[in-house]
Tab-separated table of C-alpha atoms in Angstrom:
chain	number	residue	atom	x	y	z
U	893	MET	CA	0.004	-0.009	0.007
U	894	HIS	CA	2.801	2.388	0.877
U	895	ASN	CA	4.568	1.580	-2.417
U	896	ARG	CA	1.393	2.495	-4.277
U	897	LYS	CA	1.056	5.805	-2.452
U	898	LEU	CA	4.644	6.697	-3.225
U	899	GLN	CA	4.365	5.874	-6.888
U	900	GLU	CA	1.123	7.791	-7.366
U	901	TYR	CA	2.953	11.047	-6.790
U	902	ILE	CA	5.563	10.759	-9.517
U	903	VAL	CA	5.436	13.523	-12.060
U	904	LEU	CA	6.413	12.514	-15.560
U	905	PHE	CA	6.460	14.589	-18.637
U	906	ALA	CA	7.555	14.305	-22.252
U	907	ARG	CA	7.565	16.440	-25.340
U	908	LYS	CA	6.318	14.547	-28.339
U	909	LYS	CA	4.964	16.193	-31.497
U	910	ASN	CA	5.156	19.539	-29.665
U	911	LEU	CA	2.565	18.356	-27.125
U	912	LEU	CA	3.202	17.908	-23.415
U	913	ARG	CA	1.866	14.502	-22.394
U	914	TYR	CA	0.974	13.843	-18.796
U	915	ILE	CA	0.337	10.587	-16.996
U	916	LYS	CA	-2.764	10.943	-14.845
U	917	PHE	CA	-2.017	12.048	-11.287
U	918	LYS	CA	-3.458	8.862	-9.763
U	919	THR	CA	-1.807	6.428	-12.148
U	920	LEU	CA	0.427	3.834	-10.508
U	921	VAL	CA	3.977	3.978	-11.841
U	922	CYS	CA	5.396	0.446	-11.799
U	923	SER	CA	8.851	1.078	-13.227
U	924	VAL	CA	11.092	3.746	-14.698
U	925	ARG	CA	13.951	2.338	-16.759
U	926	LYS	CA	16.361	3.558	-19.370
U	927	HIS	CA	15.397	3.125	-23.008
U	928	SER	CA	17.665	0.852	-25.031
U	929	ASN	CA	19.114	3.887	-26.804
U	930	PHE	CA	19.320	6.045	-23.645
U	931	SER	CA	22.958	6.966	-24.238
U	932	THR	CA	21.973	8.866	-27.379
U	933	THR	CA	18.381	9.962	-26.709
U	934	GLY	CA	18.189	10.137	-22.911
U	935	GLN	CA	14.693	8.645	-23.078
U	936	TRP	CA	12.956	6.574	-20.419
U	937	VAL	CA	10.482	3.705	-20.611
U	938	ILE	CA	7.681	4.187	-18.091
U	939	THR	CA	5.432	1.290	-17.182
U	940	SER	CA	2.216	2.400	-15.520
U	941	GLU	CA	-0.900	0.665	-14.278
U	942	GLU	CA	-4.501	1.789	-14.146
U	943	ASP	CA	-7.522	-0.367	-13.282
U	944	GLY	CA	-5.304	-3.449	-13.262
U	945	LYS	CA	-4.003	-2.852	-16.790
U	946	GLN	CA	-0.370	-2.070	-17.497
U	947	GLU	CA	1.015	-0.070	-20.370
U	948	SER	CA	4.410	1.309	-21.311
U	949	ALA	CA	5.304	4.603	-22.920
U	950	ILE	CA	8.486	6.396	-23.873
U	951	PHE	CA	9.233	9.766	-22.265
U	952	ASP	CA	11.988	12.266	-22.949
U	953	ALA	CA	12.518	13.180	-19.292
U	954	VAL	CA	11.441	12.265	-15.775
U	955	MET	CA	11.067	14.391	-12.640
U	956	VAL	CA	10.677	12.426	-9.412
U	957	CYS	CA	8.735	14.601	-6.962
U	958	SER	CA	7.782	12.211	-4.143
U	959	GLY	CA	9.740	14.111	-1.474
U	960	HIS	CA	11.191	12.553	1.652
U	961	HIS	CA	8.179	12.143	3.973
U	962	VAL	CA	7.055	8.904	2.346
U	963	TYR	CA	7.455	5.748	4.448
U	964	PRO	CA	6.722	6.016	8.206
U	965	ASN	CA	9.806	4.977	10.159
U	966	LEU	CA	8.811	2.754	13.099
U	967	PRO	CA	12.056	1.247	14.482
U	968	LYS	CA	10.582	-1.582	16.574
U	969	GLU	CA	13.926	-3.370	16.759
U	970	SER	CA	15.444	-0.405	18.617
U	971	PHE	CA	13.087	-0.863	21.564
U	972	PRO	CA	13.558	-4.168	23.431
U	973	GLY	CA	10.396	-5.554	24.952
U	974	LEU	CA	8.023	-3.722	22.608
U	975	LYS	CA	6.527	-7.088	21.549
U	976	LEU	CA	5.567	-7.651	25.192
U	977	PHE	CA	3.812	-4.323	25.507
U	978	LYS	CA	0.064	-4.833	25.876
U	979	GLY	CA	-0.969	-1.266	25.169
U	980	LYS	CA	-1.556	0.343	21.810
U	981	TYR	CA	1.253	1.797	19.695
U	982	PHE	CA	1.363	3.388	16.246
U	983	HIS	CA	3.253	5.897	14.086
U	984	SER	CA	2.430	9.597	14.330
U	985	ARG	CA	1.122	9.549	10.737
U	986	ASP	CA	-1.893	7.592	12.011
U	987	TYR	CA	-2.722	10.202	14.680
U	988	LYS	CA	-6.065	11.866	13.975
U	989	GLU	CA	-7.474	13.833	16.929
U	990	PRO	CA	-6.929	14.294	20.697
U	991	GLY	CA	-10.353	13.249	21.951
U	992	THR	CA	-9.555	9.518	21.969
U	993	PHE	CA	-6.783	10.108	24.539
U	994	LYS	CA	-9.007	11.612	27.221
U	995	GLY	CA	-7.864	10.294	30.612
U	996	LYS	CA	-5.094	8.208	29.004
U	997	ARG	CA	-1.398	7.898	29.891
U	998	VAL	CA	0.551	8.502	26.705
U	999	LEU	CA	4.222	8.170	25.770
U	1000	VAL	CA	5.406	10.061	22.680
U	1001	ILE	CA	8.750	8.875	21.302
U	1002	GLY	CA	10.532	11.554	19.321
U	1003	LEU	CA	11.174	15.251	19.936
U	1004	GLY	CA	10.424	16.473	16.424
U	1005	ASN	CA	7.709	18.786	15.145
U	1006	SER	CA	5.083	16.037	14.870
U	1007	GLY	CA	5.877	14.597	18.300
U	1008	CYS	CA	5.702	17.975	20.028
U	1009	ASP	CA	2.516	19.031	18.216
U	1010	ILE	CA	0.802	15.786	19.193
U	1011	ALA	CA	2.059	15.867	22.792
U	1012	THR	CA	0.914	19.440	23.430
U	1013	GLU	CA	-2.467	18.835	21.811
U	1014	ILE	CA	-3.362	15.659	23.700
U	1015	SER	CA	-2.005	17.087	26.976
U	1016	ARG	CA	-5.250	19.062	27.267
U	1017	THR	CA	-7.274	15.890	27.706
U	1018	ALA	CA	-4.833	13.093	28.617
U	1019	GLU	CA	-4.046	12.164	32.212
U	1020	LYS	CA	-0.274	12.168	31.630
U	1021	VAL	CA	1.955	12.839	28.617
U	1022	ILE	CA	5.693	12.137	28.422
U	1023	ILE	CA	7.995	12.827	25.488
U	1024	SER	CA	11.019	10.555	25.189
U	1025	SER	CA	13.985	12.103	23.383
U	1026	ARG	CA	17.222	10.422	22.428
U	1027	SER	CA	19.275	13.556	21.794
U	1028	GLY	CA	17.175	16.632	22.640
U	1029	SER	CA	16.384	19.519	20.335
U	1030	TRP	CA	16.257	23.282	20.102
U	1031	VAL	CA	12.668	24.499	20.413
U	1032	MET	CA	11.933	27.764	18.618
U	1033	SER	CA	8.929	30.036	18.704
U	1034	ARG	CA	7.262	31.155	15.518
U	1035	VAL	CA	7.158	34.616	17.127
U	1036	TRP	CA	10.673	36.114	17.153
U	1037	ASP	CA	12.178	39.387	18.378
U	1038	ASP	CA	9.638	42.170	18.986
U	1039	GLY	CA	6.814	39.854	17.883
U	1040	TYR	CA	7.808	39.535	14.231
U	1041	PRO	CA	7.699	36.160	12.381
U	1042	TRP	CA	10.858	34.209	13.145
U	1043	ASP	CA	11.801	33.388	9.575
U	1044	MET	CA	11.573	36.976	8.401
U	1045	LEU	CA	14.225	37.997	10.922
U	1046	PHE	CA	16.261	34.788	11.163
U	1047	ILE	CA	16.599	33.738	7.511
U	1048	THR	CA	18.441	36.674	5.990
U	1049	ARG	CA	21.511	37.057	3.839
U	1050	PHE	CA	23.171	39.059	6.573
U	1051	GLU	CA	22.665	36.253	9.123
U	1052	THR	CA	24.057	33.731	6.628
U	1053	PHE	CA	27.019	35.997	5.963
U	1054	LEU	CA	27.850	36.184	9.661
U	1055	LYS	CA	27.500	32.416	10.115
U	1056	ASN	CA	29.828	31.678	7.195
U	1057	THR	CA	32.477	34.309	7.909
U	1058	LEU	CA	32.797	34.576	11.693
U	1059	PRO	CA	35.266	32.246	13.478
U	1060	THR	CA	33.608	28.934	14.314
U	1061	ALA	CA	33.784	29.509	18.078
U	1062	ILE	CA	32.017	32.871	17.807
U	1063	SER	CA	29.481	31.594	15.256
U	1064	ASP	CA	28.614	28.597	17.459
U	1065	TRP	CA	28.316	30.744	20.582
U	1066	TRP	CA	26.055	33.225	18.825
U	1067	TYR	CA	23.877	30.442	17.392
U	1068	MET	CA	23.358	28.859	20.815
U	1069	LYS	CA	22.563	32.284	22.313
U	1070	GLN	CA	19.879	32.796	19.679
U	1071	MET	CA	18.383	29.370	20.313
U	1072	ASN	CA	18.321	30.028	24.060
U	1073	SER	CA	16.909	33.541	23.753
U	1074	ARG	CA	13.375	32.500	24.670
U	1075	PHE	CA	14.203	30.116	27.542
U	1076	LYS	CA	17.121	28.055	28.868
U	1077	HIS	CA	16.768	24.629	27.309
U	1078	GLU	CA	18.805	23.005	30.088
U	1079	ASN	CA	16.078	23.888	32.597
U	1080	TYR	CA	13.431	22.150	30.502
U	1081	GLY	CA	15.321	18.960	29.664
U	1082	LEU	CA	15.393	19.885	25.985
U	1083	MET	CA	19.070	20.795	25.475
U	1084	PRO	CA	20.534	18.997	22.418
U	1085	LEU	CA	23.534	16.727	23.022
U	1086	ASN	CA	25.510	18.853	20.577
U	1087	GLY	CA	23.932	22.281	20.629
U	1088	THR	CA	26.254	23.794	18.006
U	1089	LEU	CA	24.978	21.550	15.187
U	1090	ARG	CA	22.529	23.291	12.875
U	1091	LYS	CA	20.013	20.477	12.940
U	1092	GLU	CA	16.424	21.388	12.167
U	1093	PRO	CA	14.891	22.823	15.339
U	1094	VAL	CA	11.381	22.178	16.598
U	1095	PHE	CA	8.825	24.962	16.101
U	1096	ASN	CA	6.326	24.903	18.938
U	1097	ASP	CA	4.993	27.826	20.936
U	1098	GLU	CA	3.162	25.666	23.504
U	1099	LEU	CA	5.739	23.074	24.605
U	1100	PRO	CA	7.695	25.219	27.094
U	1101	ALA	CA	4.442	26.332	28.745
U	1102	CYS	CA	3.204	22.713	28.920
U	1103	ILE	CA	6.455	21.625	30.586
U	1104	LEU	CA	6.245	24.582	32.954
U	1105	CYS	CA	2.673	23.655	33.932
U	1106	GLY	CA	3.480	19.956	34.246
U	1107	THR	CA	1.090	18.716	31.541
U	1108	VAL	CA	4.041	17.423	29.478
U	1109	SER	CA	7.306	15.937	30.799
U	1110	ILE	CA	10.573	15.208	28.991
U	1111	LYS	CA	12.474	11.961	29.493
U	1112	PRO	CA	15.577	10.384	27.896
U	1113	ASN	CA	15.511	7.517	25.426
U	1114	VAL	CA	13.524	4.369	26.252
U	1115	LYS	CA	15.816	1.536	27.359
U	1116	GLU	CA	13.130	-1.160	27.234
U	1117	PHE	CA	9.426	-1.834	27.465
U	1118	THR	CA	7.565	-4.149	29.799
U	1119	GLU	CA	3.944	-5.278	29.438
U	1120	THR	CA	2.596	-2.000	30.787
U	1121	SER	CA	5.555	0.329	31.308
U	1122	ALA	CA	8.587	1.981	29.752
U	1123	ILE	CA	11.996	2.075	31.449
U	1124	PHE	CA	14.161	5.037	30.457
U	1125	GLU	CA	17.942	5.167	30.198
U	1126	ASP	CA	18.175	7.160	33.445
U	1127	GLY	CA	16.497	4.274	35.311
U	1128	THR	CA	13.122	5.992	35.815
U	1129	MET	CA	9.895	4.311	34.733
U	1130	PHE	CA	6.595	5.427	33.201
U	1131	LYS	CA	3.956	2.981	34.436
U	1132	ALA	CA	0.483	1.976	33.270
U	1133	ILE	CA	0.951	3.316	29.742
U	1134	ASP	CA	-2.165	3.206	27.576
U	1135	CYS	CA	-0.607	4.245	24.283
U	1136	VAL	CA	2.806	4.845	22.667
U	1137	ILE	CA	3.023	7.191	19.686
U	1138	PHE	CA	6.178	6.850	17.590
U	1139	ALA	CA	6.990	10.269	16.132
U	1140	THR	CA	10.156	8.818	14.650
U	1141	GLY	CA	10.113	10.393	11.225
U	1142	TYR	CA	10.047	8.998	7.729
U	1143	SER	CA	12.271	7.308	5.192
U	1144	TYR	CA	12.238	7.485	1.423
U	1145	ALA	CA	12.857	5.048	-1.406
U	1146	TYR	CA	12.305	4.654	-5.131
U	1147	PRO	CA	11.091	1.074	-5.703
U	1148	PHE	CA	10.134	1.870	-9.310
U	1149	LEU	CA	13.689	2.881	-10.171
U	1150	ASP	CA	17.021	1.092	-10.431
U	1151	GLU	CA	18.578	1.924	-7.051
U	1152	SER	CA	22.044	2.450	-8.573
U	1153	ILE	CA	20.783	5.575	-10.368
U	1154	ILE	CA	20.125	7.454	-7.120
U	1155	LYS	CA	22.597	5.596	-4.886
U	1156	SER	CA	25.564	5.427	-7.231
U	1157	ARG	CA	28.228	5.003	-4.521
U	1158	LYS	CA	28.422	2.971	-1.278
U	1159	ASN	CA	24.630	2.906	-0.984
U	1160	GLU	CA	24.681	6.697	-0.458
U	1161	VAL	CA	22.289	9.083	-2.157
U	1162	THR	CA	24.622	10.818	-4.605
U	1163	LEU	CA	22.815	13.616	-6.371
U	1164	PHE	CA	24.398	16.778	-7.714
U	1165	LYS	CA	22.883	19.633	-5.703
U	1166	GLY	CA	20.386	17.079	-4.411
U	1167	ILE	CA	18.724	16.921	-7.854
U	1168	PHE	CA	20.706	15.275	-10.674
U	1169	PRO	CA	22.200	11.729	-10.737
U	1170	PRO	CA	25.765	12.587	-11.825
U	1171	LEU	CA	26.636	9.365	-13.652
U	1172	LEU	CA	23.808	9.383	-16.219
U	1173	GLU	CA	24.916	9.687	-19.830
U	1174	LYS	CA	22.085	12.162	-20.429
U	1175	SER	CA	20.773	14.540	-17.758
U	1176	THR	CA	17.099	13.783	-18.316
U	1177	MET	CA	16.166	12.821	-14.760
U	1178	ALA	CA	15.729	15.209	-11.830
U	1179	VAL	CA	14.770	14.486	-8.227
U	1180	ILE	CA	12.706	17.343	-6.806
U	1181	GLY	CA	12.158	17.898	-3.073
U	1182	LEU	CA	14.819	15.609	-1.617
U	1183	VAL	CA	16.315	18.398	0.494
U	1184	GLN	CA	15.421	19.877	3.861
U	1185	SER	CA	16.267	23.316	5.224
U	1186	LEU	CA	14.995	26.025	7.547
U	1187	GLY	CA	13.583	27.826	4.534
U	1188	ALA	CA	10.207	27.266	2.944
U	1189	ALA	CA	9.800	24.075	0.902
U	1190	ILE	CA	7.738	25.495	-1.969
U	1191	PRO	CA	10.263	28.162	-3.098
U	1192	THR	CA	13.031	25.552	-2.813
U	1193	THR	CA	11.317	23.009	-5.031
U	1194	ASP	CA	10.230	25.800	-7.387
U	1195	LEU	CA	13.846	26.822	-7.976
U	1196	GLN	CA	14.900	23.179	-8.314
U	1197	ALA	CA	12.253	22.667	-10.979
U	1198	ARG	CA	13.236	25.869	-12.835
U	1199	TRP	CA	16.815	24.677	-13.068
U	1200	ALA	CA	15.838	21.109	-13.973
U	1201	VAL	CA	13.679	22.313	-16.854
U	1202	GLN	CA	16.548	24.408	-18.223
U	1203	VAL	CA	18.874	21.392	-18.067
U	1204	ILE	CA	16.352	19.052	-19.715
U	1205	LYS	CA	15.657	21.609	-22.451
U	1206	GLY	CA	19.386	21.853	-23.091
U	1207	THR	CA	19.628	25.593	-22.382
U	1208	CYS	CA	21.716	24.922	-19.275
U	1209	THR	CA	24.502	22.332	-19.021
U	1210	LEU	CA	25.781	20.486	-15.983
U	1211	PRO	CA	29.477	20.352	-14.992
U	1212	SER	CA	31.597	17.318	-15.797
U	1213	VAL	CA	31.069	14.082	-13.847
U	1214	GLU	CA	34.359	14.658	-12.019
U	1215	ASP	CA	33.322	18.166	-10.957
U	1216	MET	CA	29.878	17.004	-9.839
U	1217	MET	CA	31.322	14.146	-7.753
U	1218	ARG	CA	33.848	16.527	-6.220
U	1219	ASP	CA	31.072	18.934	-5.289
U	1220	ILE	CA	29.080	16.079	-3.706
U	1221	ASP	CA	32.085	15.094	-1.590
U	1222	GLU	CA	32.668	18.700	-0.487
U	1223	LYS	CA	29.018	19.089	0.474
U	1224	MET	CA	29.142	15.882	2.526
U	1225	GLY	CA	32.097	17.278	4.477
U	1226	LYS	CA	30.239	20.525	5.166
U	1227	LYS	CA	27.112	18.639	6.212
U	1228	LEU	CA	29.150	16.639	8.696
U	1229	LYS	CA	30.416	19.914	10.189
U	1230	TRP	CA	27.096	21.778	10.312
U	1231	PHE	CA	24.556	18.994	10.836
U	1232	GLY	CA	26.517	16.094	12.318
U	1233	LYS	CA	25.755	13.620	9.523
U	1234	SER	CA	27.263	13.575	6.048
U	1235	GLU	CA	24.314	11.652	4.557
U	1236	THR	CA	21.676	14.073	5.778
U	1237	ILE	CA	19.453	15.803	3.219
U	1238	GLN	CA	19.538	18.971	5.312
U	1239	THR	CA	21.138	22.035	3.803
U	1240	ASP	CA	21.563	25.756	4.382
U	1241	TYR	CA	18.622	27.517	2.775
U	1242	ILE	CA	20.110	30.715	1.374
U	1243	THR	CA	23.421	29.157	0.334
U	1244	TYR	CA	21.559	26.382	-1.474
U	1245	MET	CA	19.067	28.702	-3.163
U	1246	ASP	CA	21.882	30.949	-4.380
U	1247	GLU	CA	23.715	27.942	-5.820
U	1248	LEU	CA	20.662	26.848	-7.784
U	1249	ALA	CA	19.805	30.390	-8.919
U	1250	ASN	CA	23.369	30.935	-10.091
U	1251	PHE	CA	23.054	28.082	-12.614
U	1252	ILE	CA	20.105	29.761	-14.378
U	1253	GLY	CA	21.178	33.363	-13.930
U	1254	ALA	CA	18.503	34.145	-11.320
U	1255	LYS	CA	20.796	34.960	-8.389
U	1256	PRO	CA	20.607	38.638	-7.402
U	1257	ASN	CA	23.902	40.538	-7.633
U	1258	ILE	CA	24.002	42.221	-4.214
U	1259	LEU	CA	26.990	44.462	-4.966
U	1260	TRP	CA	25.416	45.673	-8.205
U	1261	LEU	CA	22.141	46.336	-6.392
U	1262	PHE	CA	23.936	48.485	-3.803
U	1263	LEU	CA	25.404	50.549	-6.661
U	1264	THR	CA	22.219	50.861	-8.739
U	1265	ASP	CA	19.302	50.444	-6.318
U	1266	PRO	CA	20.456	50.929	-2.694
U	1267	LYS	CA	16.918	50.848	-1.271
U	1268	LEU	CA	16.258	47.432	-2.775
U	1269	ALA	CA	19.768	46.204	-1.882
U	1270	LEU	CA	19.268	46.979	1.808
U	1271	GLU	CA	16.006	45.020	1.873
U	1272	VAL	CA	17.493	42.087	-0.058
U	1273	PHE	CA	20.637	41.806	2.088
U	1274	PHE	CA	19.331	42.683	5.560
U	1275	GLY	CA	15.655	41.784	5.143
U	1276	PRO	CA	13.881	38.431	4.729
U	1277	CYS	CA	15.215	36.206	1.945
U	1278	CYS	CA	11.862	35.901	0.196
U	1279	PRO	CA	11.243	34.009	-3.074
U	1280	TYR	CA	10.771	37.304	-4.929
U	1281	GLN	CA	14.551	37.773	-4.773
U	1282	PHE	CA	14.923	34.979	-7.320
U	1283	ARG	CA	12.502	36.645	-9.716
U	1284	LEU	CA	14.457	39.892	-10.091
U	1285	VAL	CA	16.623	38.593	-12.951
U	1286	GLY	CA	17.035	35.569	-15.202
U	1287	PRO	CA	14.461	33.236	-16.744
U	1288	GLY	CA	11.096	33.681	-15.099
U	1289	LYS	CA	11.910	37.286	-14.226
U	1290	TRP	CA	8.875	39.095	-12.804
U	1291	PRO	CA	8.450	42.869	-13.250
U	1292	GLY	CA	6.617	43.112	-9.927
U	1293	ALA	CA	9.399	41.450	-7.880
U	1294	ARG	CA	11.049	44.699	-6.764
U	1295	ASP	CA	7.828	46.209	-5.466
U	1296	ALA	CA	6.860	42.921	-3.800
U	1297	ILE	CA	10.149	42.880	-1.881
U	1298	LEU	CA	9.859	46.487	-0.770
U	1299	THR	CA	6.281	46.027	0.448
U	1300	GLN	CA	6.573	42.561	2.016
U	1301	TRP	CA	6.363	43.902	5.575
U	1302	ASP	CA	3.140	45.774	4.743
U	1303	ARG	CA	1.495	42.487	3.721
U	1304	THR	CA	2.908	40.685	6.742
U	1305	LEU	CA	1.593	43.174	9.288
U	1306	LYS	CA	-1.765	43.974	7.672
U	1307	PRO	CA	-3.633	40.812	8.837
U	1308	MET	CA	-2.623	41.507	12.452
U	1309	THR	CA	-3.781	45.125	12.572
U	1310	THR	CA	-7.525	44.402	12.820
U	1311	ARG	CA	-7.696	46.802	15.776
U	1312	VAL	CA	-5.960	49.973	14.725
U	1313	VAL	CA	-4.035	51.608	17.571
U	1314	GLY	CA	-1.483	53.409	15.440
U	1315	GLY	CA	0.457	52.791	12.279
U	1316	PRO	CA	2.055	49.331	11.880
U	1317	ARG	CA	5.691	49.427	12.960
U	1318	LYS	CA	8.095	47.662	10.624
U	1319	PRO	CA	11.346	46.332	12.051
U	1320	SER	CA	14.363	48.588	11.824
U	1321	LEU	CA	16.764	46.466	9.812
U	1322	PHE	CA	19.691	48.778	10.537
U	1323	PHE	CA	19.368	48.589	14.330
U	1324	HIS	CA	18.615	44.871	14.201
U	1325	CYS	CA	21.858	44.308	12.295
U	1326	LEU	CA	23.791	46.515	14.708
U	1327	LYS	CA	22.492	44.351	17.557
U	1328	LEU	CA	23.613	41.192	15.746
U	1329	LEU	CA	27.052	42.636	15.114
U	1330	ALA	CA	27.675	44.109	18.568
U	1331	ILE	CA	28.631	40.959	20.504
U	1332	PRO	CA	30.714	39.282	17.731
U	1333	VAL	CA	32.658	42.529	17.272
U	1334	LEU	CA	33.212	42.736	21.023
U	1335	PHE	CA	34.537	39.153	21.074
U	1336	ILE	CA	36.897	39.824	18.185
U	1337	ALA	CA	38.156	42.980	19.904
U	1338	ILE	CA	38.866	41.045	23.126
U	1339	LEU	CA	40.688	38.321	21.201
U	1340	LEU	CA	42.821	40.896	19.402
U	1341	VAL	CA	43.705	42.523	22.733
U	1342	LEU	CA	44.653	39.177	24.259
U	1343	ILE	CA	46.763	38.229	21.268
């Protein structure tokens, strides 16, 4: 059943007789394989099934858009005694509503977004809720400094510039200070084992308050289960459990595709910029959505698709195989440094978006903007890195992009000002940046004095 769901969401397209042919959205894709003359045409043979009948067709290109939240990951083998447990357990994907947990004692395994959302919601009706976390996590509020949306202040080119240019010790210290700005994670049992890693944080405005009120508790990893209880690694026990919810994430796979195309080396996903299999003779396959970052998913996949179309059309060429493999290796090293795992699909949003935009000529030239349009340049560099920035130039250029960037705060604040008590106050980008710079500059000055 899960294979069917995955394969239903494959997007295939081909240009034949100047017409764009689409396979129906709900058609089951059984296999995607190279045509016998792939090395010269780059074509693919797609076998699909509908109403029990299979048919094959030849397509000029394939875009795999199934994403990475596909197969629920329920690691039963990692929890000794789970087979003995007499209560109910299931993956978070099967969670529907909180009413069924009224008066229940519930254990949520996993401190991710799904786990925290479920735990805080059912804590209103459940008797007791405990979250078990193996490594902890940063918990961020959607409401950031001075009440503005977190991503509009946190995901900026200026922030990325500081992170990539400041000495590692200062950058790590500043990152942890930002993560702890709302509350001290140590006091709530949430502190990550390695707080300097830029792993995806949890976004939940209720969890700290629930912990503070006692409706949700945090515990370490489960060591083993008994028939009715869970024993944690610190020796404590949660007794008389009614239900265990595994918020343990998802995995991804491509059962319709020869695995060596995506995993071309040591069973690792080896895709150039997370999109193109580097060893194909013809670049007529693109994987869309197999990345994860703090930025919005839709603009990311949009830019991936824009580049992929240019490559498939032949208006944009990829580097040599050697250069692509070298780039993949370099990225794995950086991922190990920033995220703790080289095989992770996580990436830095702005850096990644700029890399993609650069291939199609859609990356904004900040220096040129400062010389020709300082007002726009200030908003682009110090303000939110919104998708409009990648519509200023290049293919898909939009004439309204400049105005959209300069008025983005007006649209952000308007829905909140339903009771007018004065004019909406936009954030002062200049003073915000001065605040960000103050402490790093002070640290550098102290180091210079000591040296």
